[in-house]
XYZ file of N, CA and C in Angstrom:
618
model
N -4.476 15.738 -36.641
C -4.683 14.374 -36.165
C -4.068 14.233 -34.769
N -4.800 13.580 -33.874
C -4.324 13.373 -32.514
C -3.298 12.243 -32.500
N -2.071 12.554 -32.085
C -1.006 11.546 -32.087
C -0.756 10.974 -30.697
N -1.549 11.418 -29.705
C -1.343 10.920 -28.352
C -1.748 9.457 -28.259
N -0.971 8.692 -27.534
C -1.258 7.274 -27.355
C -1.872 7.040 -25.974
N -2.759 6.080 -25.933
C -3.345 5.709 -24.660
C -2.288 5.033 -23.800
N -2.165 5.474 -22.555
C -1.149 4.913 -21.667
C -1.461 3.461 -21.359
N -0.418 2.667 -21.320
C -0.588 1.269 -20.943
C -1.045 1.203 -19.493
N -1.765 0.136 -19.109
C -2.266 0.035 -17.739
C -1.185 0.223 -16.685
N -0.011 -0.398 -16.887
C 1.033 -0.261 -15.872
C 1.596 1.152 -15.849
N 1.682 1.796 -17.005
C 2.164 3.174 -17.036
C 1.253 4.077 -16.205
N -0.059 3.856 -16.332
C -1.019 4.634 -15.553
C -0.876 4.335 -14.071
N -0.752 3.063 -13.738
C -0.585 2.654 -12.342
C 0.694 3.244 -11.762
N 1.780 3.160 -12.521
C 3.062 3.671 -12.048
C 2.983 5.178 -11.809
N 2.331 5.890 -12.723
C 2.195 7.340 -12.574
C 1.364 7.685 -11.340
N 0.310 6.904 -11.089
C -0.521 7.126 -9.905
C 0.280 6.899 -8.632
N 1.066 5.824 -8.614
C 1.906 5.537 -7.447
C 2.936 6.643 -7.236
N 3.509 7.120 -8.318
C 4.504 8.190 -8.239
C 3.882 9.471 -7.676
N 2.648 9.774 -8.123
C 1.955 10.967 -7.639
C 1.589 10.852 -6.162
N 1.404 9.629 -5.681
C 1.034 9.423 -4.278
C 2.241 9.376 -3.352
N 3.349 8.791 -3.825
C 4.464 8.478 -2.935
C 5.700 9.355 -3.100
N 5.923 9.879 -4.287
C 7.157 10.629 -4.528
C 6.918 12.116 -4.770
N 6.023 12.436 -5.690
C 5.818 13.827 -6.099
C 5.451 14.757 -4.945
N 4.525 14.378 -4.035
C 4.165 15.305 -2.948
C 5.338 15.659 -2.037
N 6.377 14.833 -2.047
C 7.518 15.037 -1.154
C 8.774 15.460 -1.921
N 8.569 15.857 -3.180
C 9.659 16.357 -4.036
C 10.800 15.357 -4.155
N 10.456 14.065 -4.202
C 11.456 13.017 -4.395
C 11.415 12.569 -5.850
N 12.553 12.630 -6.520
C 12.643 12.230 -7.920
C 13.642 11.087 -8.066
N 13.675 10.508 -9.261
C 14.522 9.332 -9.477
C 15.994 9.627 -9.191
N 16.458 10.838 -9.504
C 17.865 11.148 -9.248
C 18.182 11.184 -7.753
N 17.167 11.522 -6.927
C 17.379 11.492 -5.482
C 17.528 10.053 -4.994
N 16.724 9.159 -5.565
C 16.819 7.740 -5.204
C 18.173 7.179 -5.627
N 18.622 7.562 -6.824
C 19.940 7.120 -7.299
C 21.042 7.609 -6.359
N 20.907 8.835 -5.870
C 21.912 9.402 -4.964
C 21.951 8.636 -3.643
N 20.771 8.254 -3.132
C 20.708 7.479 -1.888
C 21.391 6.130 -2.075
N 21.099 5.476 -3.196
C 21.741 4.187 -3.468
C 23.255 4.344 -3.614
N 23.678 5.425 -4.269
C 25.115 5.646 -4.457
C 25.825 5.775 -3.111
N 25.184 6.472 -2.171
C 25.804 6.632 -0.848
C 25.840 5.311 -0.092
N 24.838 4.458 -0.322
C 24.811 3.156 0.354
C 25.816 2.189 -0.265
N 25.821 2.111 -1.590
C 26.668 1.124 -2.257
C 28.147 1.492 -2.196
N 28.440 2.739 -1.840
C 29.838 3.131 -1.643
C 30.456 2.392 -0.466
N 29.598 1.767 0.343
C 30.074 1.049 1.528
C 30.053 -0.462 1.328
N 30.087 -0.890 0.093
C 30.232 -2.315 -0.238
C 29.109 -3.187 0.320
N 27.897 -2.833 -0.018
C 26.752 -3.686 0.273
C 26.537 -4.627 -0.901
N 25.967 -5.790 -0.641
C 25.650 -6.720 -1.723
C 24.327 -6.378 -2.397
N 23.415 -5.818 -1.613
C 22.077 -5.525 -2.145
C 21.418 -4.480 -1.256
N 20.573 -3.657 -1.865
C 19.808 -2.673 -1.096
C 18.509 -2.368 -1.829
N 17.462 -2.091 -1.070
C 16.218 -1.636 -1.693
C 15.508 -0.642 -0.780
N 14.637 0.143 -1.403
C 13.827 1.139 -0.704
C 12.366 0.771 -0.915
N 11.565 0.908 0.130
C 10.158 0.518 0.068
C 9.304 1.696 0.526
N 8.505 2.235 -0.394
C 7.594 3.332 -0.074
C 6.173 2.772 0.032
N 5.415 3.257 1.006
C 4.068 2.730 1.194
C 3.107 3.815 1.669
N 1.895 3.758 1.120
C 0.785 4.587 1.608
C -0.444 3.692 1.656
N -1.126 3.667 2.780
C -2.341 2.859 2.867
C -3.420 3.620 3.629
N -4.627 3.403 3.192
C -5.798 4.008 3.826
C -6.829 2.904 4.025
N -7.371 2.796 5.221
C -8.312 1.712 5.502
C -9.479 2.234 6.325
N -10.639 1.641 6.100
C -11.804 1.976 6.903
C -12.652 0.733 7.104
N -13.468 0.747 8.142
C -14.365 -0.378 8.384
C -15.654 0.116 9.023
N -16.734 -0.603 8.732
C -18.050 -0.318 9.291
C -18.635 -1.623 9.799
N -19.301 -1.577 10.940
C -19.974 -2.777 11.429
C -21.368 -2.423 11.926
N -22.292 -3.335 11.688
C -23.690 -3.122 12.042
C -24.191 -4.328 12.823
N -24.912 -4.049 13.920
C -25.479 -5.109 14.745
C -26.826 -4.636 15.279
N -27.829 -5.495 15.183
C -29.184 -5.150 15.613
C -29.687 -3.888 14.921
N -29.309 -3.737 13.660
C -29.791 -2.606 12.885
C -29.116 -1.290 13.196
N -28.081 -1.319 14.029
C -27.404 -0.090 14.440
C -25.926 -0.180 14.075
N -25.391 0.917 13.548
C -23.955 0.966 13.273
C -23.225 1.046 14.606
N -22.560 -0.042 14.968
C -21.896 -0.122 16.265
C -20.515 0.523 16.256
N -19.850 0.471 15.119
C -18.500 1.037 15.070
C -18.131 1.405 13.644
N -17.258 2.379 13.548
C -16.697 2.790 12.267
C -15.294 3.298 12.517
N -14.367 2.956 11.668
C -12.985 3.387 11.884
C -12.348 3.781 10.562
N -11.369 4.662 10.659
C -10.636 5.132 9.484
C -9.180 5.293 9.892
N -8.277 4.802 9.042
C -6.859 4.802 9.407
C -5.999 5.066 8.174
N -4.992 5.909 8.346
C -4.027 6.201 7.282
C -2.628 5.867 7.795
N -1.866 5.187 6.961
C -0.499 4.825 7.336
C 0.413 5.072 6.137
N 1.593 5.576 6.390
C 2.545 5.790 5.306
C 3.958 5.755 5.863
N 4.914 5.559 4.971
C 6.299 5.549 5.414
C 7.233 5.045 4.336
N 8.506 5.001 4.682
C 9.532 4.507 3.768
C 10.478 3.611 4.558
N 10.833 2.482 3.960
C 11.748 1.546 4.598
C 12.978 1.323 3.738
N 14.079 1.004 4.386
C 15.345 0.742 3.697
C 15.875 -0.606 4.174
N 16.299 -1.425 3.224
C 16.915 -2.709 3.568
C 18.274 -2.797 2.897
N 19.249 -3.299 3.639
C 20.597 -3.476 3.099
C 21.093 -4.867 3.466
N 21.771 -5.516 2.519
C 22.290 -6.865 2.727
C 23.784 -6.862 2.440
N 24.542 -7.445 3.366
C 25.984 -7.605 3.182
C 26.362 -8.982 3.704
N 26.677 -9.891 2.783
C 26.965 -11.259 3.196
C 25.749 -11.896 3.830
N 25.904 -12.378 5.054
C 24.796 -12.998 5.774
C 24.065 -12.009 6.677
N 24.472 -10.758 6.651
C 23.866 -9.747 7.522
C 22.851 -8.911 6.749
N 21.729 -8.615 7.410
C 20.690 -7.774 6.826
C 20.315 -6.695 7.830
N 20.184 -5.472 7.351
C 19.803 -4.354 8.211
C 18.550 -3.692 7.652
N 17.668 -3.262 8.557
C 16.441 -2.580 8.172
C 16.354 -1.251 8.910
N 15.751 -0.283 8.253
C 15.450 0.994 8.898
C 14.149 1.506 8.306
N 13.353 2.205 9.127
C 12.028 2.642 8.679
C 11.718 4.015 9.251
N 10.986 4.797 8.475
C 10.504 6.087 8.942
C 9.076 6.275 8.456
N 8.207 6.800 9.319
C 6.839 7.073 8.886
C 6.720 8.449 8.234
N 7.851 9.091 8.057
C 7.917 10.378 7.356
C 8.523 10.148 5.977
N 7.728 10.352 4.940
C 8.264 10.229 3.583
C 8.880 11.569 3.199
N 10.195 11.631 3.239
C 10.924 12.839 2.854
C 12.333 12.418 2.476
N 13.017 13.294 1.762
C 14.384 12.980 1.360
C 15.294 12.862 2.580
N 15.091 13.733 3.573
C 15.910 13.669 4.789
C 15.703 12.353 5.531
N 14.441 11.935 5.651
C 14.147 10.674 6.337
C 14.729 9.496 5.571
N 14.661 9.576 4.252
C 15.202 8.506 3.414
C 16.716 8.402 3.573
N 17.385 9.534 3.568
C 18.843 9.536 3.721
C 19.259 9.052 5.109
N 18.489 9.434 6.134
C 18.810 8.996 7.499
C 18.618 7.493 7.657
N 17.529 6.964 7.081
C 17.277 5.526 7.153
C 18.357 4.754 6.406
N 18.762 5.282 5.251
C 19.815 4.630 4.472
C 21.133 4.627 5.238
N 21.428 5.726 5.897
C 22.672 5.813 6.668
C 22.675 4.811 7.821
N 21.498 4.580 8.413
C 21.410 3.661 9.551
C 21.705 2.221 9.158
N 21.507 1.873 7.895
C 21.728 0.488 7.458
C 23.158 0.223 6.998
N 23.955 1.266 6.862
C 25.287 1.090 6.285
C 26.291 0.469 7.253
N 25.912 0.344 8.513
C 26.851 -0.180 9.510
C 27.251 -1.624 9.230
N 26.422 -2.358 8.477
C 26.737 -3.771 8.230
C 27.653 -3.953 7.026
N 27.963 -2.867 6.328
C 28.718 -2.982 5.079
C 30.153 -3.438 5.318
N 30.693 -4.116 4.330
C 32.100 -4.530 4.364
C 32.977 -3.364 3.919
N 34.220 -3.453 4.238
C 35.177 -2.462 3.747
C 35.481 -2.761 2.283
N 35.661 -1.725 1.486
C 35.975 -1.976 0.085
C 35.696 -0.768 -0.775
N 35.767 -0.975 -2.083
C 35.588 0.114 -3.028
C 34.136 0.404 -3.333
N 33.943 1.422 -4.144
C 32.611 1.878 -4.511
C 32.019 1.022 -5.626
N 30.693 0.773 -5.531
C 29.976 0.087 -6.599
C 29.167 1.112 -7.386
N 29.062 0.907 -8.677
C 28.291 1.830 -9.510
C 26.802 1.576 -9.336
N 26.001 2.632 -9.512
C 24.543 2.544 -9.398
C 23.938 2.936 -10.737
N 23.162 2.049 -11.377
C 22.579 2.365 -12.679
C 21.432 3.364 -12.564
N 21.076 3.951 -13.686
C 19.939 4.867 -13.747
C 18.649 4.108 -13.451
N 17.754 4.739 -12.675
C 16.509 4.080 -12.308
C 15.618 3.903 -13.537
N 14.973 2.762 -13.623
C 14.014 2.466 -14.693
C 12.843 1.718 -14.072
N 11.641 1.964 -14.583
C 10.519 1.257 -13.970
C 10.250 -0.052 -14.691
N 9.792 -1.027 -13.919
C 9.581 -2.376 -14.436
C 8.190 -2.578 -14.983
N 7.681 -3.794 -14.866
C 6.362 -4.128 -15.393
C 5.594 -4.921 -14.344
N 4.312 -5.082 -14.592
C 3.450 -5.786 -13.650
C 2.351 -6.478 -14.424
N 2.080 -7.733 -14.064
C 0.972 -8.445 -14.690
C -0.335 -7.891 -14.137
N -1.231 -7.486 -15.024
C -2.483 -6.870 -14.601
C -3.436 -7.928 -14.055
N -3.713 -7.861 -12.757
C -4.610 -8.812 -12.109
C -5.905 -8.133 -11.670
N -5.814 -6.889 -11.248
C -6.984 -6.159 -10.774
C -6.813 -4.689 -11.132
N -7.921 -3.962 -11.145
C -7.888 -2.542 -11.469
C -7.468 -1.742 -10.237
N -6.686 -0.684 -10.424
C -6.185 0.096 -9.286
C -7.192 1.119 -8.767
N -8.426 0.695 -8.543
C -9.462 1.603 -8.063
C -9.413 1.725 -6.540
N -9.834 2.861 -6.048
C -9.892 3.095 -4.608
C -11.271 2.681 -4.102
N -11.399 1.544 -3.413
C -12.722 1.092 -2.981
C -13.341 1.986 -1.915
N -12.515 2.674 -1.145
C -13.042 3.528 -0.079
C -13.794 4.717 -0.665
N -13.286 5.234 -1.783
C -13.918 6.391 -2.418
C -15.027 5.999 -3.386
N -15.243 4.706 -3.581
C -16.213 4.258 -4.586
C -17.658 4.429 -4.139
N -17.894 4.495 -2.822
C -19.242 4.683 -2.288
C -19.223 5.762 -1.215
N -20.334 6.483 -1.094
C -20.472 7.432 0.004
C -20.680 6.658 1.307
N -20.357 7.295 2.424
C -20.514 6.631 3.715
C -21.952 6.174 3.934
N -22.902 7.015 3.556
C -24.314 6.664 3.733
C -24.679 5.428 2.923
N -24.082 5.279 1.746
C -24.361 4.105 0.910
C -23.764 2.837 1.519
N -22.627 2.953 2.177
C -22.013 1.789 2.828
C -22.875 1.306 3.992
N -23.380 2.257 4.772
C -24.268 1.895 5.878
C -25.561 1.292 5.339
N -26.080 1.877 4.260
C -27.315 1.364 3.662
C -27.128 -0.062 3.153
N -25.945 -0.380 2.629
C -25.662 -1.740 2.166
C -25.727 -2.728 3.325
N -25.134 -2.376 4.457
C -25.177 -3.252 5.627
C -26.606 -3.421 6.133
N -27.384 -2.352 6.094
C -28.782 -2.432 6.527
C -29.592 -3.327 5.601
N -29.308 -3.257 4.301
C -30.000 -4.128 3.336
C -29.657 -5.589 3.582
N -28.389 -5.850 3.873
C -27.956 -7.222 4.154
C -28.672 -7.763 5.387
N -28.809 -6.922 6.409
C -29.499 -7.380 7.615
C -30.963 -7.694 7.321
N -31.636 -6.826 6.595
C -33.043 -7.067 6.267
C -33.194 -8.339 5.444
N -32.285 -8.543 4.502
C -32.338 -9.732 3.650
C -32.159 -11.004 4.478
N -31.177 -10.987 5.391
C -30.921 -12.172 6.216
C -32.111 -12.488 7.115
N -32.722 -11.474 7.688
C -33.873 -11.700 8.565
C -35.084 -12.192 7.788
N -35.205 -11.757 6.536
C -36.350 -12.168 5.721
C -36.238 -13.617 5.258
N -35.045 -14.183 5.301
C -34.851 -15.559 4.834
C -35.482 -16.594 5.759
N -35.494 -16.292 7.062
C -35.977 -17.294 8.017
C -36.430 -16.587 9.294
N -37.636 -16.866 9.758
C -38.127 -16.205 10.981
C -37.340 -16.593 12.228
N -36.531 -17.641 12.141
C -35.749 -18.061 13.301
C -34.477 -17.227 13.492
N -34.184 -16.365 12.548
C -33.004 -15.497 12.679
C -33.233 -14.509 13.816
N -32.357 -14.545 14.799
C -32.490 -13.650 15.955
C -31.466 -12.517 15.959
N -30.382 -12.712 15.266
C -29.343 -11.676 15.280
C -28.543 -11.714 13.986
N -28.258 -10.537 13.451
C -27.441 -10.405 12.244
C -26.334 -9.395 12.526
N -25.113 -9.797 12.268
C -23.963 -8.898 12.419
C -23.251 -8.816 11.072
N -23.116 -7.623 10.551
C -22.494 -7.439 9.237
C -21.399 -6.389 9.336
N -20.332 -6.606 8.608
C -19.236 -5.632 8.595
C -18.704 -5.471 7.180
N -18.253 -4.273 6.900
C -17.696 -3.939 5.587
C -16.370 -3.228 5.808
N -15.319 -3.735 5.189
C -13.990 -3.131 5.340
C -13.372 -2.906 3.967
N -12.692 -1.797 3.817
C -12.016 -1.483 2.559
C -10.615 -0.966 2.827
N -9.716 -1.251 1.899
C -8.334 -0.778 2.035
C -7.790 -0.396 0.663
N -7.034 0.675 0.646
C -6.382 1.144 -0.580
C -4.907 1.335 -0.249
N -4.053 0.531 -0.876
C -2.622 0.557 -0.568
C -1.812 0.819 -1.839
N -0.881 1.743 -1.735
C 0.025 2.065 -2.840
C 1.446 1.777 -2.372
N 2.175 0.977 -3.133
C 3.553 0.647 -2.761
C 4.482 0.876 -3.950
N 5.704 1.201 -3.631
C 6.740 1.364 -4.650
C 8.047 0.816 -4.089
N 8.743 0.012 -4.879
C 10.003 -0.589 -4.453
C 11.097 -0.205 -5.444
N 12.189 0.320 -4.923
C 13.356 0.655 -5.745
C 14.510 -0.243 -5.325
N 15.236 -0.792 -6.305
C 16.376 -1.666 -6.016
C 17.666 -1.016 -6.483
N 18.767 -1.458 -5.897
C 20.047 -0.849 -6.249
C 20.503 -1.187 -7.670
N 19.841 -2.175 -8.325
C 20.186 -2.468 -9.721
C 19.456 -1.550 -10.693
N 18.721 -0.562 -10.154
C 18.068 0.430 -10.993
C 16.608 0.167 -11.271
N 16.055 -0.946 -10.803
C 14.660 -1.271 -11.073
C 13.755 -0.569 -10.068
N 12.739 0.085 -10.589
C 11.756 0.791 -9.768
C 10.382 0.263 -10.157
N 9.685 -0.349 -9.218
C 8.404 -0.965 -9.524
C 7.334 -0.475 -8.561
N 6.071 -0.641 -8.953
C 4.976 -0.123 -8.138
C 3.765 -1.036 -8.240
N 2.901 -0.910 -7.249
C 1.650 -1.659 -7.271
C 0.608 -0.885 -6.473
N -0.638 -1.033 -6.873
C -1.773 -0.472 -6.142
C -2.681 -1.632 -5.796
N -2.985 -1.788 -4.510
C -3.698 -2.968 -4.034
C -5.018 -2.576 -3.373
N -6.115 -2.713 -4.098
C -7.422 -2.470 -3.482
C -7.932 -3.742 -2.804
N -8.605 -3.590 -1.689
C -9.132 -4.749 -0.970
C -10.477 -4.392 -0.344
N -11.449 -5.278 -0.527
C -12.761 -5.122 0.103
C -13.129 -6.439 0.765
N -13.601 -6.362 1.993
C -14.035 -7.570 2.699
C -15.423 -7.333 3.291
N -16.350 -8.219 2.977
C -17.706 -8.164 3.517
C -17.935 -9.420 4.350
N -18.331 -9.235 5.595
C -18.534 -10.361 6.506
C -19.940 -10.302 7.092
N -20.600 -11.448 7.126
C -21.954 -11.534 7.678
C -22.028 -12.728 8.625
N -22.519 -12.497 9.830
C -22.761 -13.566 10.799
C -24.239 -13.562 11.173
N -24.833 -14.731 11.167
C -26.261 -14.858 11.458
C -26.452 -15.867 12.587
N -27.239 -15.489 13.584
C -27.586 -16.390 14.680
C -29.047 -16.799 14.530
N -29.272 -18.099 14.539
C -30.618 -18.652 14.374
C -30.990 -19.405 15.641
N -32.204 -19.185 16.116
C -32.671 -19.861 17.323
C -34.020 -20.511 17.065
N -34.166 -21.745 17.510
C -35.420 -22.474 17.307
C -35.787 -23.238 18.571
N -37.046 -23.144 18.955
C -37.561 -23.870 20.130
C -36.771 -23.558 21.400
N -36.679 -22.328 21.678
C -36.066 -21.954 22.941
C -34.775 -21.261 22.858
């Protein structure tokens, strides 16, 4: 008998985020705990780490021709530290343990003098399921995205003979984020976004 259980939606999402943001760079929960331990030894009130990976693309069509297409990838890790009324930030576009430790060290200058604070074991939190963590950029081939814009243009022109110009654009983004806090909470989210924009110019009697 198969005793395996189906993973809960957040468990699947968390594992996907972990595979995107931590595993490729050999960063594990004990490394995050070690970074927090080095920060909290300097008497900070609060600290968190923010990991991010995003991929975005856009297509635009005008007069039946693809005028532009773009593709962009962004990633990095940020560190925030709070001590009293002071807040320090540090960021690196290199996701690595060395970059993480350097960013954490840069924020410790605001810390008060004092003893060491304990850092709990990292645990992952929960998330209310609002949308599926699908990658919209990979959901269609490039040719299909262009064909969709061409169909939209034909449809708009067929609605009214006075239509003189149709401009359509399609943009997609896939973002993976993970936030770790010094109280041991580790949370993640995957944010898919699709935007379709259509502009129509109509001219009558001149």
